[in-house]
């Protein structure tokens, strides 16, 4: 195996660095505390959602309901958690639990996750509409304070991303349970033969996804201060793209939490970069697609070298 | 042979159930109108669903997320070319299908040359198609030529013309899948790509043809939908992303690939429309409607899986 193939993390890091350098070149004033804060402002919820998606991809499934789920959490946070914190907390816990149950159900009945989560996206979306039929609500004060805190030297979004990456790296890559969880994605049968209850592991992975989805929705409300039922629908596709940009694979339990966080940062930065380029708004979405293709093309060079 | 062992029967039973429950409320009045509306709106879901079914048949990981963007781009460019001038319906159709071919070719090239997972390739490409549609549309709403609008909203023998188009396409897909070498090759590729390649099946040709077909079907659906609803809109395809996957799975095709089901797609497309109109007529709000739709989708998948386990 070549050096590059062994250290898959290099590609996401280089992509982010190149994009960051290009941004600074276009707009030198962005190279400041305030500038970085603006660039990565929305990165925290996207990074958390990407980690949630990674938990599902880790066990060889895919979650098409994540965007709707994060939207629902945002609606709960902006209403119940703000007005009646105890009830709000209970609802959020129930949501995490329902994710874990979903994982167990998918495994027990051998259901296709892509379809079950597709159905769940209607359920979450409907509940969100039920709670908040029109945009509104308010962020709890403590959450607002937490998301706008200004640590010395580096902005909050960067500090938070490093913490998210470190915690999930310890949990998924370094810990015993994380290794077994990745094993479920690698070969569920051999994990079962080794005496592990796969159904509980899958429920645990889904529960973790639910937990990070809840955190994503909460931080999103902390930033935007209000919510609506469609606020995070694009997170479904963003999170999948983030995981793959970060060097993850759809099958085999090959995921990288650090890579996923960096992938999410890259996607956030791509949007900011394009607005600096003074590109016509018509082309902004398309250019994001082009950047995605470009970065993934770089991945091809890496894997070719790996095979050689 | 037990008819319940046919995977497609479930979507038709579900559609019939939703139909009966809706009519139960009006004690049978409006059956014709409801059926007509279901056939009209179901046709669009069925056309994109047939395309998505072919892609999903290719095996795990194959799914086309660019369907909504392709629909929108094809419809926008076709209507712009026609510019409400009479007698240009076929020019518009050619433009739409050309867009479909180009989009399908681009998708497949991304998958083949860049070795991207199809989900990511079609997702990234769809962002570009969407941009092209925004750029060419410029917020204008161009009406389709009158004769085309009349055709799209018209009927022959009591069946809407768009439904005829969808049924014809379903028949063609069924013949190709069940009675032609290409169809057998497609199913073999979906069941085991490696074995199919060893057996001498031109796997890459099959994949290319499939990704071209899904994009052409999507562009046809976009063209018909824009003619049907009096113009193209930038969000016209949005709901068809989840819809196209849902009708394939409810229709009884295997999400793992290698096993497809043409009649089921039509049953599921009718069901998806009828369940919404059923919930509407019972006075359910948008939120409740969405929750129940999701629950029903999951219930059908569970019902289908327990039957599979027993079999």
Coordinates of C-alpha atoms in Angstrom, one line a residue:
Chain A
X1 CA 0.0 0.0 0.0
X2 CA 1.3 3.4 -0.9
X3 CA 1.7 6.2 1.6
X4 CA -1.3 8.1 0.2
X5 CA -3.6 5.1 0.3
X6 CA -2.7 4.4 3.9
X7 CA -3.2 7.9 5.0
X8 CA -6.6 8.7 3.5
X9 CA -6.9 11.7 5.7
X10 CA -4.4 13.6 3.6
X11 CA -6.8 14.2 0.7
X12 CA -9.5 16.0 2.7
X13 CA -6.9 18.0 4.5
X14 CA -5.2 19.1 1.3
X15 CA -8.6 19.9 -0.3
X16 CA -9.6 22.1 2.6
X17 CA -6.1 23.8 2.6
X18 CA -6.3 24.6 -1.1
X19 CA -9.8 26.0 -0.9
X20 CA -8.8 28.0 2.1
X21 CA -5.7 29.4 0.4
X22 CA -7.8 30.3 -2.7
X23 CA -10.3 32.1 -0.5
X24 CA -7.6 34.1 1.2
X25 CA -6.2 35.0 -2.1
X26 CA -9.5 36.2 -3.4
X27 CA -10.3 38.1 -0.2
X28 CA -7.3 38.7 2.0
X29 CA -9.4 40.4 4.6
X30 CA -11.0 37.0 5.4
X31 CA -7.7 36.0 7.0
X32 CA -8.7 37.3 10.4
X33 CA -10.6 36.2 13.4
X34 CA -13.8 37.9 12.2
X35 CA -13.3 36.7 8.6
X36 CA -12.9 33.0 9.7
X37 CA -15.9 33.3 11.9
X38 CA -18.0 34.4 9.0
X39 CA -16.6 31.8 6.7
X40 CA -17.2 28.9 9.0
X41 CA -20.3 30.2 10.8
X42 CA -22.7 27.5 9.7
X43 CA -20.1 24.7 9.8
X44 CA -20.9 23.4 13.2
X45 CA -24.4 22.1 12.5
X46 CA -23.3 20.7 9.1
X47 CA -20.3 19.0 10.8
X48 CA -22.5 17.4 13.4
X49 CA -25.0 16.3 10.8
X50 CA -22.2 14.8 8.7
X51 CA -21.0 12.8 11.8
X52 CA -24.6 11.6 12.2
X53 CA -24.7 10.4 8.6
X54 CA -21.2 8.8 9.1
X55 CA -22.6 6.7 12.0
X56 CA -25.2 5.2 9.6
X57 CA -22.8 4.8 6.7
X58 CA -20.4 3.1 9.1
X59 CA -22.8 0.2 9.5
X60 CA -23.4 0.0 5.6
X61 CA -26.7 1.9 5.7
X62 CA -27.6 5.3 4.4
X63 CA -29.9 7.8 6.0
X64 CA -32.2 9.8 3.6
X65 CA -34.2 11.3 6.5
X66 CA -31.4 13.2 8.2
X67 CA -32.3 16.6 6.8
X68 CA -35.9 16.2 7.9
X69 CA -34.8 14.9 11.3
X70 CA -32.5 17.9 11.9
X71 CA -35.3 20.2 10.8
X72 CA -37.7 18.6 13.3
X73 CA -35.1 18.9 16.1
X74 CA -34.7 22.6 15.2
X75 CA -38.5 23.1 15.5
X76 CA -38.6 21.3 18.8
X77 CA -35.6 23.3 20.1
X78 CA -37.1 26.6 19.0
X79 CA -40.5 25.8 20.6
X80 CA -40.6 23.2 23.4
X81 CA -37.0 23.5 24.6
X82 CA -37.4 27.3 24.8
X83 CA -40.8 27.4 26.4
X84 CA -40.8 24.3 28.6
X85 CA -37.2 23.0 28.8
X86 CA -38.0 19.8 30.6
X87 CA -40.6 18.7 28.1
X88 CA -38.3 19.8 25.3
X89 CA -35.5 17.7 26.7
X90 CA -37.8 14.6 27.0
X91 CA -38.9 15.0 23.4
X92 CA -35.3 15.2 22.2
X93 CA -34.4 12.1 24.2
X94 CA -37.4 10.3 22.7
X95 CA -36.2 11.2 19.2
X96 CA -32.8 9.7 19.9
X97 CA -34.4 6.6 21.3
X98 CA -36.6 6.3 18.2
X99 CA -33.5 6.4 16.0
X100 CA -32.0 3.6 18.1
X101 CA -35.3 1.6 17.7
X102 CA -35.2 2.2 14.0
X103 CA -31.8 0.7 13.8
X104 CA -32.9 -2.3 15.7
X105 CA -36.0 -2.7 13.5
X106 CA -34.0 -2.4 10.3
X107 CA -31.6 -5.1 11.5
X108 CA -34.2 -7.4 13.0
X109 CA -36.4 -7.5 9.9
X110 CA -33.6 -7.1 7.4
X111 CA -35.2 -4.0 5.9
X112 CA -33.5 -1.8 3.3
X113 CA -32.4 1.3 5.3
X114 CA -32.7 3.6 2.3
X115 CA -36.4 2.9 2.1
X116 CA -37.2 3.0 5.8
X117 CA -35.3 6.3 6.3
X118 CA -37.1 7.6 3.2
X119 CA -40.4 6.8 4.9
X120 CA -39.1 8.3 8.1
X121 CA -38.3 11.6 6.3
X122 CA -42.0 12.0 5.6
X123 CA -42.7 11.3 9.3
X124 CA -40.1 13.7 10.7
X125 CA -41.2 16.4 8.1
X126 CA -44.8 15.9 9.0
X127 CA -44.1 16.2 12.8
X128 CA -42.0 19.4 12.1
X129 CA -44.9 20.9 10.2
X130 CA -47.2 20.0 13.0
X131 CA -45.1 21.7 15.6
X132 CA -44.2 24.8 13.6
X133 CA -46.7 25.3 10.7
X134 CA -45.0 28.6 9.8
X135 CA -41.4 29.8 10.4
X136 CA -40.9 31.1 13.9
X137 CA -40.0 30.1 17.4
X138 CA -37.0 31.4 19.4
X139 CA -33.6 30.0 20.4
X140 CA -33.1 29.3 24.2
X141 CA -30.9 32.0 25.5
X142 CA -28.2 29.6 26.8
X143 CA -27.9 28.0 23.4
X144 CA -27.6 31.4 21.7
X145 CA -24.9 32.4 24.1
X146 CA -23.1 29.1 23.6
X147 CA -23.1 29.5 19.8
X148 CA -21.9 33.1 19.8
X149 CA -19.2 32.7 22.4
X150 CA -15.9 34.3 21.3
X151 CA -12.9 32.3 22.5
X152 CA -9.5 33.9 22.3
X153 CA -7.3 33.5 19.1
X154 CA -9.5 31.1 17.1
X155 CA -13.3 31.5 16.4
X156 CA -15.9 29.3 18.0
X157 CA -16.7 27.4 14.8
X158 CA -13.1 26.2 14.4
X159 CA -12.8 25.3 18.1
X160 CA -16.1 23.4 18.0
X161 CA -15.0 21.5 14.9
X162 CA -11.8 20.4 16.5
X163 CA -13.7 19.2 19.6
X164 CA -16.2 17.3 17.5
X165 CA -13.5 15.7 15.5
X166 CA -11.5 14.8 18.6
X167 CA -14.4 13.3 20.5
X168 CA -15.7 11.3 17.6
X169 CA -12.2 10.1 16.7
X170 CA -11.7 8.8 20.2
X171 CA -15.2 7.1 20.2
X172 CA -15.1 5.5 16.7
X173 CA -11.4 4.9 16.0
X174 CA -9.7 4.6 19.3
X175 CA -12.3 2.9 21.6
X176 CA -13.1 -0.8 21.7
X177 CA -16.8 -0.3 21.0
X178 CA -16.0 2.0 18.0
X179 CA -13.8 -0.8 16.5
X180 CA -16.6 -3.3 16.9
X181 CA -19.1 -0.8 15.3
X182 CA -16.9 -0.4 12.3
X183 CA -16.6 -4.2 12.3
X184 CA -20.4 -4.4 11.8
X185 CA -19.9 -2.4 8.6
X186 CA -16.9 -4.6 7.6
X187 CA -18.4 -8.0 8.2
X188 CA -21.5 -8.2 10.3
X189 CA -21.5 -12.0 10.2
X190 CA -18.1 -12.4 11.7
X191 CA -18.9 -9.8 14.4
X192 CA -22.0 -11.9 15.3
X193 CA -19.9 -15.1 15.3
X194 CA -17.5 -13.5 17.7
X195 CA -20.3 -13.3 20.1
X196 CA -21.5 -9.7 19.7
X197 CA -25.2 -8.9 19.6
X198 CA -25.3 -7.1 16.2
X199 CA -28.8 -5.9 16.8
X200 CA -27.7 -3.9 19.8
X201 CA -24.6 -2.6 18.0
X202 CA -26.8 -1.4 15.1
X203 CA -29.2 0.2 17.5
X204 CA -26.3 1.9 19.2
X205 CA -24.9 3.2 15.9
X206 CA -28.3 4.6 15.0
X207 CA -28.7 6.0 18.5
X208 CA -25.4 7.8 18.0
X209 CA -26.6 9.2 14.7
X210 CA -29.8 10.4 16.5
X211 CA -27.7 12.0 19.2
X212 CA -25.5 13.9 16.7
X213 CA -28.6 14.8 14.6
X214 CA -30.2 16.3 17.7
X215 CA -27.0 18.3 18.4
X216 CA -26.9 19.5 14.8
X217 CA -30.5 20.8 15.1
X218 CA -29.9 22.5 18.4
X219 CA -26.7 24.3 17.3
X220 CA -28.5 25.3 14.1
X221 CA -31.2 27.1 16.1
X222 CA -28.5 28.6 18.3
X223 CA -27.1 30.2 15.1
X224 CA -30.3 31.2 13.3
X225 CA -32.4 32.0 16.4
X226 CA -35.5 30.6 14.8
X227 CA -36.6 27.6 12.9
X228 CA -39.0 26.3 10.2
X229 CA -40.0 22.9 9.1
X230 CA -37.7 23.0 6.0
X231 CA -34.7 24.6 7.6
X232 CA -32.3 21.7 7.2
X233 CA -33.6 19.6 4.3
X234 CA -30.5 20.1 2.3
X235 CA -28.5 18.5 5.1
X236 CA -29.4 15.0 3.9
X237 CA -27.3 15.4 0.7
X238 CA -24.7 17.7 2.3
X239 CA -24.0 15.1 5.0
X240 CA -23.6 12.3 2.5
X241 CA -21.2 14.4 0.4
X242 CA -19.3 15.4 3.5
X243 CA -18.7 11.8 4.6
X244 CA -17.5 10.8 1.1
X245 CA -15.3 14.0 0.8
X246 CA -13.8 13.0 4.1
X247 CA -12.5 9.8 2.7
X248 CA -15.4 7.5 3.8
X249 CA -16.7 4.6 1.8
X250 CA -20.4 3.6 1.4
X251 CA -19.6 0.0 2.3
X252 CA -17.1 -1.8 4.6
X253 CA -17.2 0.4 7.7
X254 CA -14.4 2.5 6.3
X255 CA -15.1 5.9 7.8
X256 CA -13.1 8.7 9.2
X257 CA -14.6 11.1 11.8
X258 CA -11.9 13.7 11.3
X259 CA -12.2 13.4 7.6
X260 CA -16.0 13.8 7.8
X261 CA -15.6 17.0 9.9
X262 CA -13.1 18.3 7.4
X263 CA -15.4 17.4 4.5
X264 CA -18.2 19.4 6.1
X265 CA -15.9 22.4 6.6
X266 CA -14.9 22.1 2.9
X267 CA -18.5 22.1 1.8
X268 CA -19.2 25.1 4.0
X269 CA -16.2 27.0 2.7
X270 CA -17.0 26.2 -0.9
X271 CA -20.2 28.2 -0.5
X272 CA -18.4 31.2 1.0
X273 CA -15.6 30.9 -1.6
X274 CA -18.1 31.2 -4.4
X275 CA -19.7 34.3 -3.0
X276 CA -16.2 35.9 -2.9
X277 CA -15.7 35.0 -6.6
X278 CA -18.6 37.4 -7.4
X279 CA -20.1 34.6 -9.4
X280 CA -23.6 35.2 -10.7
X281 CA -26.1 33.7 -8.2
X282 CA -27.4 31.5 -11.0
X283 CA -24.2 29.5 -11.1
X284 CA -23.5 29.2 -7.4
X285 CA -25.2 25.9 -6.9
X286 CA -23.6 24.5 -10.1
X287 CA -20.1 25.6 -9.0
X288 CA -20.6 23.8 -5.7
X289 CA -21.3 20.7 -7.8
X290 CA -18.2 21.3 -9.8
X291 CA -16.1 21.7 -6.7
X292 CA -17.5 18.5 -5.4
X293 CA -16.6 16.7 -8.6
X294 CA -13.1 18.2 -8.6
X295 CA -12.3 17.1 -5.1
X296 CA -13.6 13.6 -5.8
X297 CA -11.5 13.4 -8.9
X298 CA -8.4 14.0 -6.8
X299 CA -9.5 11.0 -4.8
X300 CA -9.3 8.9 -7.9
X301 CA -5.6 9.7 -8.4
X302 CA -5.1 8.6 -4.8
X303 CA -6.8 5.3 -5.2
X304 CA -5.1 4.5 -8.5
X305 CA -1.7 5.0 -6.8
X306 CA -3.0 2.8 -4.0
X307 CA -3.6 0.0 -6.4
X308 CA -0.3 0.3 -8.2
Chain B
X1 CA -50.1 -20.2 -8.2
X2 CA -50.9 -18.0 -5.2
X3 CA -51.5 -14.5 -6.6
X4 CA -50.3 -13.0 -3.3
X5 CA -46.9 -14.3 -4.0
X6 CA -46.5 -11.8 -6.8
X7 CA -44.6 -8.8 -5.3
X8 CA -46.5 -6.3 -7.4
X9 CA -49.9 -7.3 -6.0
X10 CA -49.3 -5.4 -2.8
X11 CA -49.0 -2.0 -4.3
X12 CA -52.2 -2.5 -6.3
X13 CA -54.0 -3.8 -3.2
X14 CA -52.8 -0.7 -1.3
X15 CA -53.9 1.6 -4.2
X16 CA -57.3 -0.1 -4.3
X17 CA -57.6 0.2 -0.5
X18 CA -56.9 3.9 -0.6
X19 CA -59.3 4.3 -3.5
X20 CA -62.1 2.5 -1.6
X21 CA -61.5 4.4 1.6
X22 CA -61.7 7.8 -0.2
X23 CA -64.9 6.8 -1.9
X24 CA -66.3 5.4 1.3
X25 CA -66.5 9.0 2.5
X26 CA -68.4 10.3 -0.5
X27 CA -70.4 7.0 -0.6
X28 CA -69.2 6.3 -4.1
X29 CA -69.7 9.7 -5.8
X30 CA -66.8 11.0 -7.8
X31 CA -65.2 7.6 -8.5
X32 CA -64.6 8.4 -12.1
X33 CA -63.0 11.8 -11.4
X34 CA -60.8 10.4 -8.7
X35 CA -59.6 7.6 -10.9
X36 CA -58.9 10.1 -13.7
X37 CA -56.9 12.3 -11.5
X38 CA -54.9 9.4 -10.1
X39 CA -54.1 8.3 -13.6
X40 CA -53.0 11.8 -14.6
X41 CA -50.8 12.5 -11.7
X42 CA -49.7 8.9 -11.2
X43 CA -48.3 9.0 -14.8
X44 CA -45.5 11.4 -14.0
X45 CA -44.5 9.3 -10.9
X46 CA -44.7 6.1 -12.9
X47 CA -42.5 7.5 -15.7
X48 CA -39.7 8.6 -13.4
X49 CA -40.2 5.5 -11.3
X50 CA -39.7 3.2 -14.3
X51 CA -36.3 4.9 -14.9
X52 CA -35.3 4.7 -11.3
X53 CA -36.3 1.1 -11.2
X54 CA -33.9 0.3 -14.1
X55 CA -31.1 2.0 -12.2
X56 CA -31.9 0.3 -8.9
X57 CA -32.0 -3.0 -10.7
X58 CA -28.3 -2.5 -11.5
X59 CA -27.4 -3.4 -8.0
X60 CA -26.5 -1.9 -4.6
X61 CA -25.3 1.7 -4.7
X62 CA -27.0 2.5 -8.0
X63 CA -29.5 5.3 -7.7
X64 CA -30.1 8.4 -9.7
X65 CA -30.4 11.5 -7.6
X66 CA -30.4 13.9 -10.6
X67 CA -34.0 13.0 -11.8
X68 CA -35.5 16.3 -10.4
X69 CA -32.8 18.5 -11.9
X70 CA -33.0 16.7 -15.3
X71 CA -36.8 17.1 -15.4
X72 CA -36.5 20.8 -14.7
X73 CA -33.7 21.4 -17.2
X74 CA -35.4 19.4 -19.9
X75 CA -38.7 21.2 -19.4
X76 CA -37.2 24.6 -19.2
X77 CA -35.2 24.3 -22.3
X78 CA -38.0 22.6 -24.3
X79 CA -40.5 25.4 -23.4
X80 CA -38.0 28.1 -24.1
X81 CA -37.3 26.6 -27.6
X82 CA -41.0 26.3 -28.4
X83 CA -41.7 29.7 -27.1
X84 CA -45.5 29.2 -27.2
X85 CA -45.4 29.0 -31.0
X86 CA -47.9 26.6 -32.5
X87 CA -46.6 23.5 -34.3
X88 CA -43.4 23.2 -32.4
X89 CA -44.4 20.4 -30.0
X90 CA -42.1 17.8 -31.6
X91 CA -39.2 20.2 -31.7
X92 CA -39.7 20.7 -28.0
X93 CA -39.9 17.0 -27.4
X94 CA -36.7 16.5 -29.3
X95 CA -35.0 19.2 -27.2
X96 CA -36.2 17.6 -24.0
X97 CA -35.1 14.1 -25.0
X98 CA -31.8 15.6 -26.1
X99 CA -31.3 17.2 -22.7
X100 CA -32.1 13.8 -21.2
X101 CA -29.5 12.0 -23.3
X102 CA -26.9 14.6 -22.5
X103 CA -27.6 14.5 -18.8
X104 CA -27.5 10.7 -18.8
X105 CA -24.3 10.6 -20.7
X106 CA -22.7 13.1 -18.4
X107 CA -23.8 11.1 -15.3
X108 CA -22.4 7.9 -16.7
X109 CA -19.1 9.5 -17.7
X110 CA -18.7 10.8 -14.1
X111 CA -19.4 7.3 -12.8
X112 CA -17.1 5.5 -15.4
X113 CA -14.2 7.9 -15.7
X114 CA -14.0 9.3 -12.2
X115 CA -15.2 6.1 -10.6
X116 CA -17.5 8.1 -8.4
X117 CA -20.2 6.2 -6.4
X118 CA -23.4 6.8 -8.5
X119 CA -25.1 8.5 -5.6
X120 CA -22.4 11.2 -5.3
X121 CA -21.9 11.5 -9.1
X122 CA -25.6 12.1 -9.8
X123 CA -25.9 14.4 -6.8
X124 CA -23.0 16.6 -7.9
X125 CA -24.2 16.6 -11.5
X126 CA -27.7 17.5 -10.5
X127 CA -26.4 20.7 -8.9
X128 CA -24.9 21.7 -12.3
X129 CA -28.1 20.9 -14.2
X130 CA -30.1 22.9 -11.6
X131 CA -27.8 25.9 -12.2
X132 CA -28.2 25.6 -16.0
X133 CA -32.0 25.5 -15.5
X134 CA -31.9 28.6 -13.3
X135 CA -29.7 30.4 -15.7
X136 CA -31.8 29.6 -18.8
X137 CA -35.1 30.1 -17.0
X138 CA -34.5 33.5 -15.5
X139 CA -37.7 33.3 -13.6
X140 CA -39.8 33.4 -16.7
X141 CA -42.8 31.2 -17.0
X142 CA -43.3 30.4 -20.6
X143 CA -46.6 28.7 -21.5
X144 CA -46.5 25.6 -23.7
X145 CA -48.0 25.9 -27.2
X146 CA -51.8 25.5 -27.0
X147 CA -52.0 22.3 -29.0
X148 CA -49.4 20.7 -26.7
X149 CA -51.2 21.9 -23.5
X150 CA -54.4 20.5 -25.0
X151 CA -52.7 17.1 -25.7
X152 CA -51.2 16.9 -22.2
X153 CA -54.5 17.7 -20.4
X154 CA -56.6 15.7 -22.9
X155 CA -57.9 12.2 -23.0
X156 CA -58.5 9.3 -25.3
X157 CA -61.1 6.7 -24.4
X158 CA -61.5 8.1 -21.0
X159 CA -57.9 7.7 -20.1
X160 CA -55.7 10.8 -19.9
X161 CA -53.1 11.1 -22.6
X162 CA -50.2 11.4 -20.1
X163 CA -51.3 8.1 -18.6
X164 CA -51.3 6.5 -22.1
X165 CA -47.7 7.7 -22.4
X166 CA -46.8 6.2 -19.1
X167 CA -48.6 2.9 -19.8
X168 CA -46.9 2.7 -23.2
X169 CA -43.5 3.3 -21.7
X170 CA -44.3 0.7 -19.0
X171 CA -45.2 -1.8 -21.7
X172 CA -41.9 -1.1 -23.6
X173 CA -39.9 -1.5 -20.4
X174 CA -41.6 -4.7 -19.5
X175 CA -41.0 -6.2 -22.9
X176 CA -37.3 -5.1 -22.8
X177 CA -36.8 -6.5 -19.3
X178 CA -38.7 -9.7 -19.7
X179 CA -38.4 -10.7 -23.3
X180 CA -35.1 -9.2 -24.6
X181 CA -31.5 -10.2 -24.1
X182 CA -30.8 -6.7 -22.9
X183 CA -33.3 -7.1 -20.1
X184 CA -31.8 -10.4 -19.0
X185 CA -28.3 -8.9 -19.1
X186 CA -29.5 -6.0 -16.9
X187 CA -31.0 -8.4 -14.3
X188 CA -27.9 -10.6 -14.4
X189 CA -25.7 -7.5 -13.9
X190 CA -27.8 -6.5 -10.9
X191 CA -27.7 -9.9 -9.3
X192 CA -24.0 -10.3 -9.5
X193 CA -21.9 -7.9 -11.5
X194 CA -18.8 -10.0 -11.2
X195 CA -20.4 -13.2 -12.4
X196 CA -22.2 -11.3 -15.2
X197 CA -18.8 -9.9 -16.4
X198 CA -17.3 -13.4 -16.4
X199 CA -20.3 -14.7 -18.3
X200 CA -19.3 -12.3 -21.1
X201 CA -22.1 -9.8 -20.6
X202 CA -21.1 -6.3 -21.7
X203 CA -21.6 -4.8 -18.2
X204 CA -20.4 -1.3 -18.9
X205 CA -22.7 -1.1 -22.0
X206 CA -25.6 -2.1 -19.8
X207 CA -24.8 0.4 -17.2
X208 CA -24.4 3.2 -19.8
X209 CA -27.8 2.3 -21.4
X210 CA -29.5 2.3 -18.0
X211 CA -28.2 5.7 -16.9
X212 CA -29.1 7.1 -20.4
X213 CA -32.6 5.6 -20.1
X214 CA -33.3 7.0 -16.6
X215 CA -32.3 10.5 -17.7
X216 CA -34.4 10.3 -20.9
X217 CA -37.4 9.1 -18.9
X218 CA -36.9 12.0 -16.5
X219 CA -36.7 14.5 -19.3
X220 CA -39.9 13.0 -20.9
X221 CA -41.7 13.3 -17.5
X222 CA -40.5 16.9 -17.2
X223 CA -41.7 17.8 -20.7
X224 CA -45.1 16.3 -20.1
X225 CA -45.4 17.8 -16.6
X226 CA -44.6 21.3 -17.8
X227 CA -47.1 21.0 -20.7
X228 CA -49.7 19.6 -18.3
X229 CA -49.3 22.3 -15.7
X230 CA -48.9 25.3 -18.0
X231 CA -45.2 25.9 -17.8
X232 CA -41.9 24.9 -16.2
X233 CA -41.0 25.9 -12.7
X234 CA -37.7 25.6 -11.0
X235 CA -39.1 23.5 -8.2
X236 CA -41.3 21.3 -10.4
X237 CA -39.1 18.2 -9.9
X238 CA -38.4 18.4 -6.2
X239 CA -41.0 16.0 -5.0
X240 CA -40.1 13.4 -7.6
X241 CA -36.7 12.5 -6.0
X242 CA -38.2 10.7 -3.1
X243 CA -41.3 9.7 -5.1
X244 CA -39.2 7.9 -7.7
X245 CA -37.5 5.8 -5.1
X246 CA -40.7 5.2 -3.1
X247 CA -42.7 3.9 -6.1
X248 CA -39.9 1.4 -7.0
X249 CA -39.7 0.0 -3.5
X250 CA -43.5 0.0 -2.8
X251 CA -43.9 -1.6 -6.2
X252 CA -42.0 -4.7 -5.1
X253 CA -38.7 -4.3 -6.8
X254 CA -35.8 -5.4 -4.8
X255 CA -33.7 -2.4 -3.5
X256 CA -30.7 -4.7 -3.6
X257 CA -31.1 -4.9 -7.3
X258 CA -31.4 -7.7 -9.8
X259 CA -35.1 -8.0 -9.5
X260 CA -37.5 -5.5 -11.0
X261 CA -41.2 -5.2 -11.2
X262 CA -42.9 -3.1 -13.9
X263 CA -46.6 -3.5 -12.9
X264 CA -45.8 -2.6 -9.3
X265 CA -44.4 0.7 -10.3
X266 CA -47.7 1.8 -11.8
X267 CA -49.6 0.4 -8.8
X268 CA -47.3 2.3 -6.4
X269 CA -47.6 5.5 -8.4
X270 CA -51.4 5.4 -8.2
X271 CA -51.2 4.5 -4.5
X272 CA -48.9 7.5 -3.8
X273 CA -51.5 9.9 -5.3
X274 CA -54.5 8.1 -3.8
X275 CA -53.2 8.0 -0.3
X276 CA -52.7 11.8 -0.3
X277 CA -56.2 12.4 -1.7
X278 CA -57.6 9.9 0.8
X279 CA -56.0 11.8 3.7
X280 CA -57.1 15.1 2.2
X281 CA -60.7 14.0 2.0
X282 CA -60.6 12.9 5.6
X283 CA -59.5 16.4 6.4
X284 CA -55.9 15.7 7.5
X285 CA -53.6 18.7 7.6
X286 CA -50.3 18.8 5.8
X287 CA -48.3 17.5 8.8
X288 CA -50.6 14.6 9.6
X289 CA -50.7 13.7 5.9
X290 CA -47.0 13.5 5.7
X291 CA -46.6 11.5 8.9
X292 CA -49.2 9.0 7.7
X293 CA -47.7 8.7 4.2
X294 CA -44.3 7.9 5.8
X295 CA -45.8 5.4 8.2
X296 CA -47.7 3.6 5.3
X297 CA -44.5 3.4 3.3
X298 CA -42.7 1.7 6.1
X299 CA -45.6 -0.5 6.9
X300 CA -45.6 -1.7 3.3
X301 CA -41.9 -2.4 3.3
X302 CA -42.3 -4.4 6.6
X303 CA -45.3 -6.3 5.2
X304 CA -43.3 -7.2 2.0
X305 CA -40.3 -8.3 4.1
X306 CA -42.2 -10.6 6.4
X307 CA -43.8 -12.2 3.4
X308 CA -40.3 -12.7 2.0
X309 CA -39.1 -14.4 5.2
X310 CA -42.0 -16.8 5.3
X311 CA -41.6 -17.7 1.6

